[in-house]
mmCIF file of C-alpha atoms (C1' of nucleotides) in Angstrom:
data_model
loop_
_atom_site.group_PDB
_atom_site.id
_atom_site.type_symbol
_atom_site.label_atom_id
_atom_site.label_comp_id
_atom_site.label_asym_id
_atom_site.label_seq_id
_atom_site.Cartn_x
_atom_site.Cartn_y
_atom_site.Cartn_z
ATOM 1 C CA UNK S 1 74.465 13.020 -73.132
ATOM 2 C CA UNK S 2 75.355 10.906 -70.155
ATOM 3 C CA UNK S 3 78.243 10.876 -67.814
ATOM 4 C CA UNK S 4 81.502 9.708 -69.184
ATOM 5 C CA UNK S 5 82.763 6.564 -67.522
ATOM 6 C CA UNK S 6 85.368 7.037 -64.848
ATOM 7 C CA UNK S 7 87.821 5.019 -66.866
ATOM 8 C CA UNK S 8 88.275 2.922 -69.945
ATOM 9 C CA UNK S 9 86.659 -0.245 -68.686
ATOM 10 C CA UNK S 10 87.651 -2.406 -71.595
ATOM 11 C CA UNK S 11 91.303 -2.442 -70.613
ATOM 12 C CA UNK S 12 91.178 -2.501 -66.863
ATOM 13 C CA UNK S 13 91.596 -5.311 -64.397
ATOM 14 C CA UNK S 14 88.905 -5.996 -61.862
ATOM 15 C CA UNK S 15 88.691 -8.052 -58.739
ATOM 16 C CA UNK S 16 91.323 -8.758 -56.176
ATOM 17 C CA UNK S 17 94.605 -6.894 -56.364
ATOM 18 C CA UNK S 18 97.827 -8.796 -56.910
ATOM 19 C CA UNK S 19 100.995 -8.238 -54.934
ATOM 20 C CA UNK S 20 102.617 -6.725 -57.985
ATOM 21 C CA UNK S 21 99.815 -4.232 -58.468
ATOM 22 C CA UNK S 22 100.027 -3.269 -54.805
ATOM 23 C CA UNK S 23 103.772 -2.753 -55.100
ATOM 24 C CA UNK S 24 103.401 -0.600 -58.169
ATOM 25 C CA UNK S 25 100.756 1.550 -56.532
ATOM 26 C CA UNK S 26 102.749 1.965 -53.331
ATOM 27 C CA UNK S 27 105.912 2.799 -55.222
ATOM 28 C CA UNK S 28 104.161 5.351 -57.371
ATOM 29 C CA UNK S 29 102.456 7.107 -54.489
ATOM 30 C CA UNK S 30 105.651 7.144 -52.464
ATOM 31 C CA UNK S 31 107.408 8.800 -55.364
ATOM 32 C CA UNK S 32 104.706 11.197 -56.504
ATOM 33 C CA UNK S 33 102.186 11.447 -53.717
ATOM 34 C CA UNK S 34 98.425 11.129 -53.968
ATOM 35 C CA UNK S 35 97.831 13.173 -57.033
ATOM 36 C CA UNK S 36 95.294 12.844 -59.778
ATOM 37 C CA UNK S 37 93.647 9.463 -59.387
ATOM 38 C CA UNK S 38 92.382 9.476 -62.915
ATOM 39 C CA UNK S 39 95.816 9.691 -64.471
ATOM 40 C CA UNK S 40 97.566 7.687 -61.778
ATOM 41 C CA UNK S 41 96.917 4.184 -63.153
ATOM 42 C CA UNK S 42 98.438 4.989 -66.498
ATOM 43 C CA UNK S 43 101.372 6.784 -64.935
ATOM 44 C CA UNK S 44 101.958 3.935 -62.520
ATOM 45 C CA UNK S 45 101.580 1.302 -65.200
ATOM 46 C CA UNK S 46 98.463 -0.194 -63.692
ATOM 47 C CA UNK S 47 95.544 -1.608 -65.615
ATOM 48 C CA UNK S 48 93.080 -0.324 -63.067
ATOM 49 C CA UNK S 49 90.705 2.575 -62.975
ATOM 50 C CA UNK S 50 91.577 5.536 -60.787
ATOM 51 C CA UNK S 51 88.726 4.854 -58.458
ATOM 52 C CA UNK S 52 89.959 1.371 -57.831
ATOM 53 C CA UNK S 53 93.476 2.645 -57.105
ATOM 54 C CA UNK S 54 92.192 5.232 -54.698
ATOM 55 C CA UNK S 55 90.090 2.691 -52.863
ATOM 56 C CA UNK S 56 92.921 0.204 -52.661
ATOM 57 C CA UNK S 57 95.275 2.820 -51.300
ATOM 58 C CA UNK S 58 92.879 4.323 -48.800
ATOM 59 C CA UNK S 59 91.429 1.097 -47.505
ATOM 60 C CA UNK S 60 94.395 -1.199 -47.573
ATOM 61 C CA UNK S 61 97.783 0.187 -48.541
ATOM 62 C CA UNK S 62 98.039 3.453 -46.646
ATOM 63 C CA UNK S 63 100.938 3.202 -44.208
ATOM 64 C CA UNK S 64 99.057 4.778 -41.318
ATOM 65 C CA UNK S 65 96.341 2.164 -41.254
ATOM 66 C CA UNK S 66 95.755 0.324 -38.036
ATOM 67 C CA UNK S 67 95.081 -3.291 -38.817
ATOM 68 C CA UNK S 68 93.565 -5.774 -36.455
ATOM 69 C CA UNK S 69 90.564 -6.040 -34.233
ATOM 70 C CA UNK S 70 88.606 -3.109 -32.946
ATOM 71 C CA UNK S 71 88.969 -2.436 -29.256
ATOM 72 C CA UNK S 72 86.062 -2.129 -26.888
ATOM 73 C CA UNK S 73 86.708 1.618 -26.712
ATOM 74 C CA UNK S 74 86.561 1.891 -30.470
ATOM 75 C CA UNK S 75 83.320 -0.086 -30.458
ATOM 76 C CA UNK S 76 81.686 2.295 -28.052
ATOM 77 C CA UNK S 77 83.014 5.332 -29.855
ATOM 78 C CA UNK S 78 81.627 4.076 -33.141
ATOM 79 C CA UNK S 79 78.242 3.506 -31.539
ATOM 80 C CA UNK S 80 78.207 7.005 -30.096
ATOM 81 C CA UNK S 81 79.328 8.573 -33.313
ATOM 82 C CA UNK S 82 76.804 6.608 -35.308
ATOM 83 C CA UNK S 83 74.030 7.730 -33.005
ATOM 84 C CA UNK S 84 75.013 11.311 -33.729
ATOM 85 C CA UNK S 85 76.087 11.137 -37.338
ATOM 86 C CA UNK S 86 74.164 8.225 -38.782
ATOM 87 C CA UNK S 87 75.761 6.388 -41.672
ATOM 88 C CA UNK S 88 78.365 9.065 -42.231
ATOM 89 C CA UNK S 89 81.148 6.525 -42.269
ATOM 90 C CA UNK S 90 83.790 8.899 -43.498
ATOM 91 C CA UNK S 91 83.083 11.309 -40.650
ATOM 92 C CA UNK S 92 83.126 8.475 -38.162
ATOM 93 C CA UNK S 93 86.374 7.210 -39.636
ATOM 94 C CA UNK S 94 87.802 10.674 -39.240
ATOM 95 C CA UNK S 95 87.450 10.248 -35.495
ATOM 96 C CA UNK S 96 89.191 6.891 -35.433
ATOM 97 C CA UNK S 97 92.796 7.282 -36.504
ATOM 98 C CA UNK S 98 94.024 4.422 -38.634
ATOM 99 C CA UNK S 99 90.552 3.171 -39.452
ATOM 100 C CA UNK S 100 88.844 3.580 -42.801
ATOM 101 C CA UNK S 101 85.242 4.306 -43.600
ATOM 102 C CA UNK S 102 84.947 1.003 -45.415
ATOM 103 C CA UNK S 103 86.383 -0.896 -42.490
ATOM 104 C CA UNK S 104 84.072 0.788 -40.029
ATOM 105 C CA UNK S 105 81.089 0.279 -42.285
ATOM 106 C CA UNK S 106 81.867 -3.409 -42.575
ATOM 107 C CA UNK S 107 82.498 -3.693 -38.876
ATOM 108 C CA UNK S 108 79.246 -1.962 -38.116
ATOM 109 C CA UNK S 109 77.254 -4.241 -40.362
ATOM 110 C CA UNK S 110 78.878 -7.439 -39.163
ATOM 111 C CA UNK S 111 79.524 -6.858 -35.478
ATOM 112 C CA UNK S 112 78.022 -3.777 -33.953
ATOM 113 C CA UNK S 113 74.579 -4.157 -35.451
ATOM 114 C CA UNK S 114 74.316 -7.551 -33.864
ATOM 115 C CA UNK S 115 75.780 -6.310 -30.626
ATOM 116 C CA UNK S 116 73.138 -3.585 -30.391
ATOM 117 C CA UNK S 117 70.363 -5.980 -31.325
ATOM 118 C CA UNK S 118 71.513 -8.278 -28.542
ATOM 119 C CA UNK S 119 71.283 -5.339 -26.177
ATOM 120 C CA UNK S 120 67.754 -4.737 -27.384
ATOM 121 C CA UNK S 121 68.664 -1.570 -29.223
ATOM 122 C CA UNK S 122 67.628 -0.750 -32.743
ATOM 123 C CA UNK S 123 70.907 -0.102 -34.565
ATOM 124 C CA UNK S 124 69.411 2.401 -36.938
ATOM 125 C CA UNK S 125 67.586 4.520 -34.384
ATOM 126 C CA UNK S 126 69.614 3.704 -31.252
ATOM 127 C CA UNK S 127 66.407 3.303 -29.355
ATOM 128 C CA UNK S 128 65.033 0.289 -27.531
ATOM 129 C CA UNK S 129 63.590 -2.221 -29.953
ATOM 130 C CA UNK S 130 60.320 -2.410 -28.047
ATOM 131 C CA UNK S 131 59.869 1.342 -28.034
ATOM 132 C CA UNK S 132 56.293 1.572 -29.261
ATOM 133 C CA UNK S 133 56.806 5.122 -30.443
ATOM 134 C CA UNK S 134 59.571 4.063 -32.747
ATOM 135 C CA UNK S 135 57.878 3.555 -36.060
ATOM 136 C CA UNK S 136 55.493 6.439 -36.430
ATOM 137 C CA UNK S 137 57.626 8.944 -34.657
ATOM 138 C CA UNK S 138 60.751 7.928 -36.440
ATOM 139 C CA UNK S 139 59.239 8.516 -39.804
ATOM 140 C CA UNK S 140 58.563 12.088 -38.978
ATOM 141 C CA UNK S 141 61.833 12.416 -37.188
ATOM 142 C CA UNK S 142 63.761 11.057 -40.109
ATOM 143 C CA UNK S 143 62.254 13.609 -42.408
ATOM 144 C CA UNK S 144 63.008 16.374 -40.011
ATOM 145 C CA UNK S 145 66.534 15.156 -39.510
ATOM 146 C CA UNK S 146 67.267 15.177 -43.196
ATOM 147 C CA UNK S 147 66.015 18.660 -43.802
ATOM 148 C CA UNK S 148 67.608 20.030 -40.698
ATOM 149 C CA UNK S 149 70.888 18.285 -41.313
ATOM 150 C CA UNK S 150 71.050 19.655 -44.799
ATOM 151 C CA UNK S 151 70.419 23.061 -43.352
ATOM 152 C CA UNK S 152 73.285 22.558 -40.961
ATOM 153 C CA UNK S 153 75.536 21.427 -43.769
ATOM 154 C CA UNK S 154 74.604 24.353 -45.918
ATOM 155 C CA UNK S 155 75.305 26.847 -43.205
ATOM 156 C CA UNK S 156 78.556 25.183 -42.444
ATOM 157 C CA UNK S 157 79.808 24.963 -45.986
ATOM 158 C CA UNK S 158 79.422 28.615 -46.580
ATOM 159 C CA UNK S 159 81.021 29.744 -43.374
ATOM 160 C CA UNK S 160 83.525 27.227 -42.218
ATOM 161 C CA UNK S 161 85.225 25.200 -44.856
ATOM 162 C CA UNK S 162 87.705 23.477 -42.627
ATOM 163 C CA UNK S 163 85.413 22.171 -39.992
ATOM 164 C CA UNK S 164 82.650 20.567 -41.957
ATOM 165 C CA UNK S 165 83.315 17.242 -40.372
ATOM 166 C CA UNK S 166 83.071 18.692 -36.924
ATOM 167 C CA UNK S 167 79.825 20.466 -37.409
ATOM 168 C CA UNK S 168 77.693 18.263 -39.604
ATOM 169 C CA UNK S 169 75.810 16.584 -36.856
ATOM 170 C CA UNK S 170 72.389 15.128 -36.740
ATOM 171 C CA UNK S 171 69.977 17.136 -34.667
ATOM 172 C CA UNK S 172 66.353 16.534 -33.992
ATOM 173 C CA UNK S 173 63.538 18.984 -33.761
ATOM 174 C CA UNK S 174 61.940 17.403 -30.771
ATOM 175 C CA UNK S 175 60.244 19.973 -28.661
ATOM 176 C CA UNK S 176 59.877 17.769 -25.619
ATOM 177 C CA UNK S 177 63.392 16.554 -25.073
ATOM 178 C CA UNK S 178 66.861 16.535 -26.486
ATOM 179 C CA UNK S 179 67.169 13.438 -28.553
ATOM 180 C CA UNK S 180 70.908 13.660 -28.963
ATOM 181 C CA UNK S 181 71.212 13.691 -25.214
ATOM 182 C CA UNK S 182 69.002 10.659 -24.878
ATOM 183 C CA UNK S 183 71.005 8.685 -27.372
ATOM 184 C CA UNK S 184 74.336 9.393 -25.744
ATOM 185 C CA UNK S 185 73.656 10.017 -22.090
ATOM 186 C CA UNK S 186 77.317 10.111 -21.185
ATOM 187 C CA UNK S 187 78.254 12.740 -23.727
ATOM 188 C CA UNK S 188 77.292 15.418 -21.269
ATOM 189 C CA UNK S 189 75.097 17.215 -23.693
ATOM 190 C CA UNK S 190 71.796 18.820 -23.146
ATOM 191 C CA UNK S 191 70.272 19.574 -26.456
ATOM 192 C CA UNK S 192 66.808 20.937 -26.665
ATOM 193 C CA UNK S 193 65.140 22.861 -29.386
ATOM 194 C CA UNK S 194 62.637 25.512 -28.601
ATOM 195 C CA UNK S 195 59.213 25.784 -30.167
ATOM 196 C CA UNK S 196 59.028 28.223 -33.040
ATOM 197 C CA UNK S 197 59.774 31.733 -31.974
ATOM 198 C CA UNK S 198 57.231 34.400 -32.682
ATOM 199 C CA UNK S 199 59.560 36.471 -34.769
ATOM 200 C CA UNK S 200 61.318 33.632 -36.370
ATOM 201 C CA UNK S 201 59.504 31.915 -39.152
ATOM 202 C CA UNK S 202 62.193 30.409 -41.265
ATOM 203 C CA UNK S 203 64.834 29.161 -38.954
ATOM 204 C CA UNK S 204 64.799 26.796 -36.045
ATOM 205 C CA UNK S 205 66.214 28.140 -32.890
ATOM 206 C CA UNK S 206 68.498 25.738 -31.200
ATOM 207 C CA UNK S 207 68.939 26.027 -27.504
ATOM 208 C CA UNK S 208 72.096 24.272 -26.611
ATOM 209 C CA UNK S 209 72.986 24.063 -23.007
ATOM 210 C CA UNK S 210 76.612 23.394 -22.483
ATOM 211 C CA UNK S 211 77.826 21.075 -19.787
ATOM 212 C CA UNK S 212 77.778 23.293 -16.748
ATOM 213 C CA UNK S 213 76.257 26.500 -17.886
ATOM 214 C CA UNK S 214 72.842 26.008 -19.333
ATOM 215 C CA UNK S 215 73.475 28.898 -21.696
ATOM 216 C CA UNK S 216 71.236 29.343 -24.715
ATOM 217 C CA UNK S 217 72.635 29.722 -28.168
ATOM 218 C CA UNK S 218 71.017 30.834 -31.351
ATOM 219 C CA UNK S 219 71.120 28.621 -34.405
ATOM 220 C CA UNK S 220 74.167 30.345 -35.851
ATOM 221 C CA UNK S 221 76.179 30.098 -32.661
ATOM 222 C CA UNK S 222 75.267 26.486 -32.143
ATOM 223 C CA UNK S 223 77.002 25.806 -35.423
ATOM 224 C CA UNK S 224 80.107 27.635 -34.439
ATOM 225 C CA UNK S 225 79.135 30.654 -36.471
ATOM 226 C CA UNK S 226 79.115 33.107 -33.660
ATOM 227 C CA UNK S 227 80.712 35.746 -35.799
ATOM 228 C CA UNK S 228 77.955 35.384 -38.286
ATOM 229 C CA UNK S 229 75.577 38.203 -38.990
ATOM 230 C CA UNK S 230 72.863 35.667 -38.237
ATOM 231 C CA UNK S 231 73.809 35.533 -34.594
ATOM 232 C CA UNK S 232 70.781 36.518 -32.628
ATOM 233 C CA UNK S 233 71.671 35.501 -29.124
ATOM 234 C CA UNK S 234 74.398 38.001 -28.447
ATOM 235 C CA UNK S 235 76.607 35.377 -26.918
ATOM 236 C CA UNK S 236 79.531 36.260 -29.117
ATOM 237 C CA UNK S 237 82.828 36.021 -27.368
ATOM 238 C CA UNK S 238 81.570 34.130 -24.359
ATOM 239 C CA UNK S 239 81.687 30.689 -25.812
ATOM 240 C CA UNK S 240 85.257 29.994 -26.614
ATOM 241 C CA UNK S 241 87.168 28.599 -23.710
ATOM 242 C CA UNK S 242 83.938 27.895 -21.969
ATOM 243 C CA UNK S 243 83.169 24.399 -20.915
ATOM 244 C CA UNK S 244 84.839 21.061 -20.553
ATOM 245 C CA UNK S 245 88.123 22.216 -21.935
ATOM 246 C CA UNK S 246 86.919 21.967 -25.461
ATOM 247 C CA UNK S 247 89.364 24.258 -27.071
ATOM 248 C CA UNK S 248 88.479 25.799 -30.345
ATOM 249 C CA UNK S 249 90.709 26.509 -33.232
ATOM 250 C CA UNK S 250 90.788 29.880 -34.864
ATOM 251 C CA UNK S 251 87.250 31.143 -34.889
ATOM 252 C CA UNK S 252 85.538 27.835 -34.412
ATOM 253 C CA UNK S 253 83.324 26.864 -31.553
ATOM 254 C CA UNK S 254 83.726 23.234 -30.722
ATOM 255 C CA UNK S 255 80.209 22.246 -31.585
ATOM 256 C CA UNK S 256 78.805 19.620 -29.223
ATOM 257 C CA UNK S 257 82.335 19.015 -28.063
ATOM 258 C CA UNK S 258 82.937 16.843 -31.075
ATOM 259 C CA UNK S 259 86.172 18.480 -32.008
ATOM 260 C CA UNK S 260 88.314 17.420 -29.164
ATOM 261 C CA UNK S 261 86.999 16.670 -25.770
ATOM 262 C CA UNK S 262 84.442 13.982 -26.311
ATOM 263 C CA UNK S 263 85.179 12.245 -29.542
ATOM 264 C CA UNK S 264 88.947 12.178 -29.316
ATOM 265 C "C1'" DA D 1 85.226 -36.083 -46.736
ATOM 266 C "C1'" DA D 2 81.550 -33.522 -48.613
ATOM 267 C "C1'" DC D 3 78.108 -30.381 -48.346
ATOM 268 C "C1'" DC D 4 75.776 -26.341 -46.724
ATOM 269 C "C1'" DA D 5 74.750 -22.114 -44.382
ATOM 270 C "C1'" DG D 6 76.481 -18.242 -42.226
ATOM 271 C "C1'" DT D 7 80.033 -14.712 -41.781
ATOM 272 C "C1'" DC D 8 83.418 -11.538 -43.190
ATOM 273 C "C1'" DC D 9 85.523 -8.127 -45.955
ATOM 274 C "C1'" DA D 10 87.692 -6.346 -50.261
ATOM 275 C "C1'" DA D 11 86.102 -4.336 -54.118
ATOM 276 C "C1'" DC D 12 82.604 -2.545 -57.232
ATOM 277 C "C1'" DC D 13 78.819 0.606 -58.547
ATOM 278 C "C1'" DG D 14 76.070 4.661 -58.864
ATOM 279 C "C1'" DC D 15 75.356 9.055 -57.294
ATOM 280 C "C1'" DA D 16 76.262 13.675 -55.634
ATOM 281 C "C1'" DA D 17 79.388 17.246 -54.356
ATOM 282 C "C1'" DA D 18 83.358 19.820 -55.446
ATOM 283 C "C1'" DG D 19 86.368 21.770 -58.569
ATOM 284 C "C1'" DA D 20 87.997 23.300 -63.098
ATOM 285 C "C1'" DC D 21 87.201 25.606 -67.198
ATOM 286 C "C1'" DC T 1 77.255 31.188 -64.709
ATOM 287 C "C1'" DG T 2 76.669 26.879 -66.826
ATOM 288 C "C1'" DT T 3 78.843 22.634 -68.214
ATOM 289 C "C1'" DC T 4 81.973 19.055 -67.770
ATOM 290 C "C1'" DT T 5 85.365 16.356 -65.097
ATOM 291 C "C1'" DT T 6 87.096 14.437 -61.016
ATOM 292 C "C1'" DT T 7 86.766 12.923 -56.444
ATOM 293 C "C1'" DG T 8 84.623 11.004 -52.480
ATOM 294 C "C1'" DC T 9 80.907 8.643 -50.249
ATOM 295 C "C1'" DG T 10 77.586 5.092 -48.983
ATOM 296 C "C1'" DG T 11 75.243 0.946 -50.413
ATOM 297 C "C1'" DT T 12 75.809 -3.450 -52.255
ATOM 298 C "C1'" DT T 13 77.924 -7.606 -54.029
ATOM 299 C "C1'" DG T 14 80.601 -11.716 -54.561
ATOM 300 C "C1'" DG T 15 84.014 -14.775 -53.256
ATOM 301 C "C1'" DA T 16 86.869 -16.672 -49.592
ATOM 302 C "C1'" DC T 17 86.665 -18.577 -45.237
ATOM 303 C "C1'" DT T 18 84.680 -21.089 -41.191
ATOM 304 C "C1'" DG T 19 81.945 -24.019 -38.468
ATOM 305 C "C1'" DG T 20 78.317 -27.363 -38.145
ATOM 306 C "C1'" DT T 21 76.245 -31.598 -39.692
#
DNA sequence: AACCAGTCCAACCGCAAAGAC
DNA sequence: CGTCTTTGCGGTTGGACTGGT
C-alpha cells in the first residue's frame, strides 16, 4: 500500500499561476491565515493542490518578501552560511529576512556558484579548486559530516525544540585543524575537535574555543545543552553572556554565534 | 528577421520528518 | 506504539527571456 497522493491530481491546475488564482489565495489567507494546506484549495475555491498553494504563497505572495536583487552583503552572508550549513536552503533563508529558500537556492545555482568558481573556489566544498587534497579527503569528510551532523540534529531535537535552526551546523572531525574556521576565517571561530578521549568511546568531544577565551566545551555544551546530564566539561553557567555579545535566549547557548552576533 | 544557445526562475516532484490518531 | 496523514525541504525541470550571430 503506497502513499496516498497529496491531492486529487485529476482536477487540479498545473503550471503558472494566474492573477485570479493569486488573488483568491491572498484573500483566503488574509481572512483565515495559513491553516491546513490540504484543505485550503477547496476552501479557497482553487483548483490547485495544497502543496502548490503553499509554495506559491511562501515563494511569491507573502507580503514580507523582499523582491529585487541580492546585495553584496547578502551574497557574502549566503556564502558563509552555505559553507557552514551546506544545502540547507531553508536554514539559510531563515537568516535572510524577506528571502525564500527557493530564491536563495536559485540564486546560488545561477550566480554564486559561478562567482565562487571565478574566484577559484569549489562551491560545494568552499576550498580552492586546485586543492590536491580535495577529492580523497572530501569523500571521507563528507561521510563524517553526515553522520556527525545527524548526531547534532538528534541531540538538538530532543533537547531544544525551538532552536533547531540555530544549532544544526556542519562540523568536521578533522583532528589537525578546525575546518569551519578555515572556511570562514572572518567568523572569529576556532573550532577544533580533539582526538578520541580515552574514556569516551561513543561520542566525539568537541573543543570549541570562543572568540577571546579559548575555553573548551564538551559535546553537549557545544550544542547549547549545558544543562544536559551529558555535560562533561563542568562549564555550566560560565558560557552565557560570555563572548562577542552573543546573547542567548532562555537556556540556549548561542552556538557558534549563529543566533545573533555573526549571522544577523 | 530568424535561429540558437545560454540564463533565469517559478513550479513540480519525491522523499523524509513531524504530527495526529 | 505503530500507522497514516500532512507538511516542509531539496533537487530538478521546463518555459520564458536575452543576447549573439
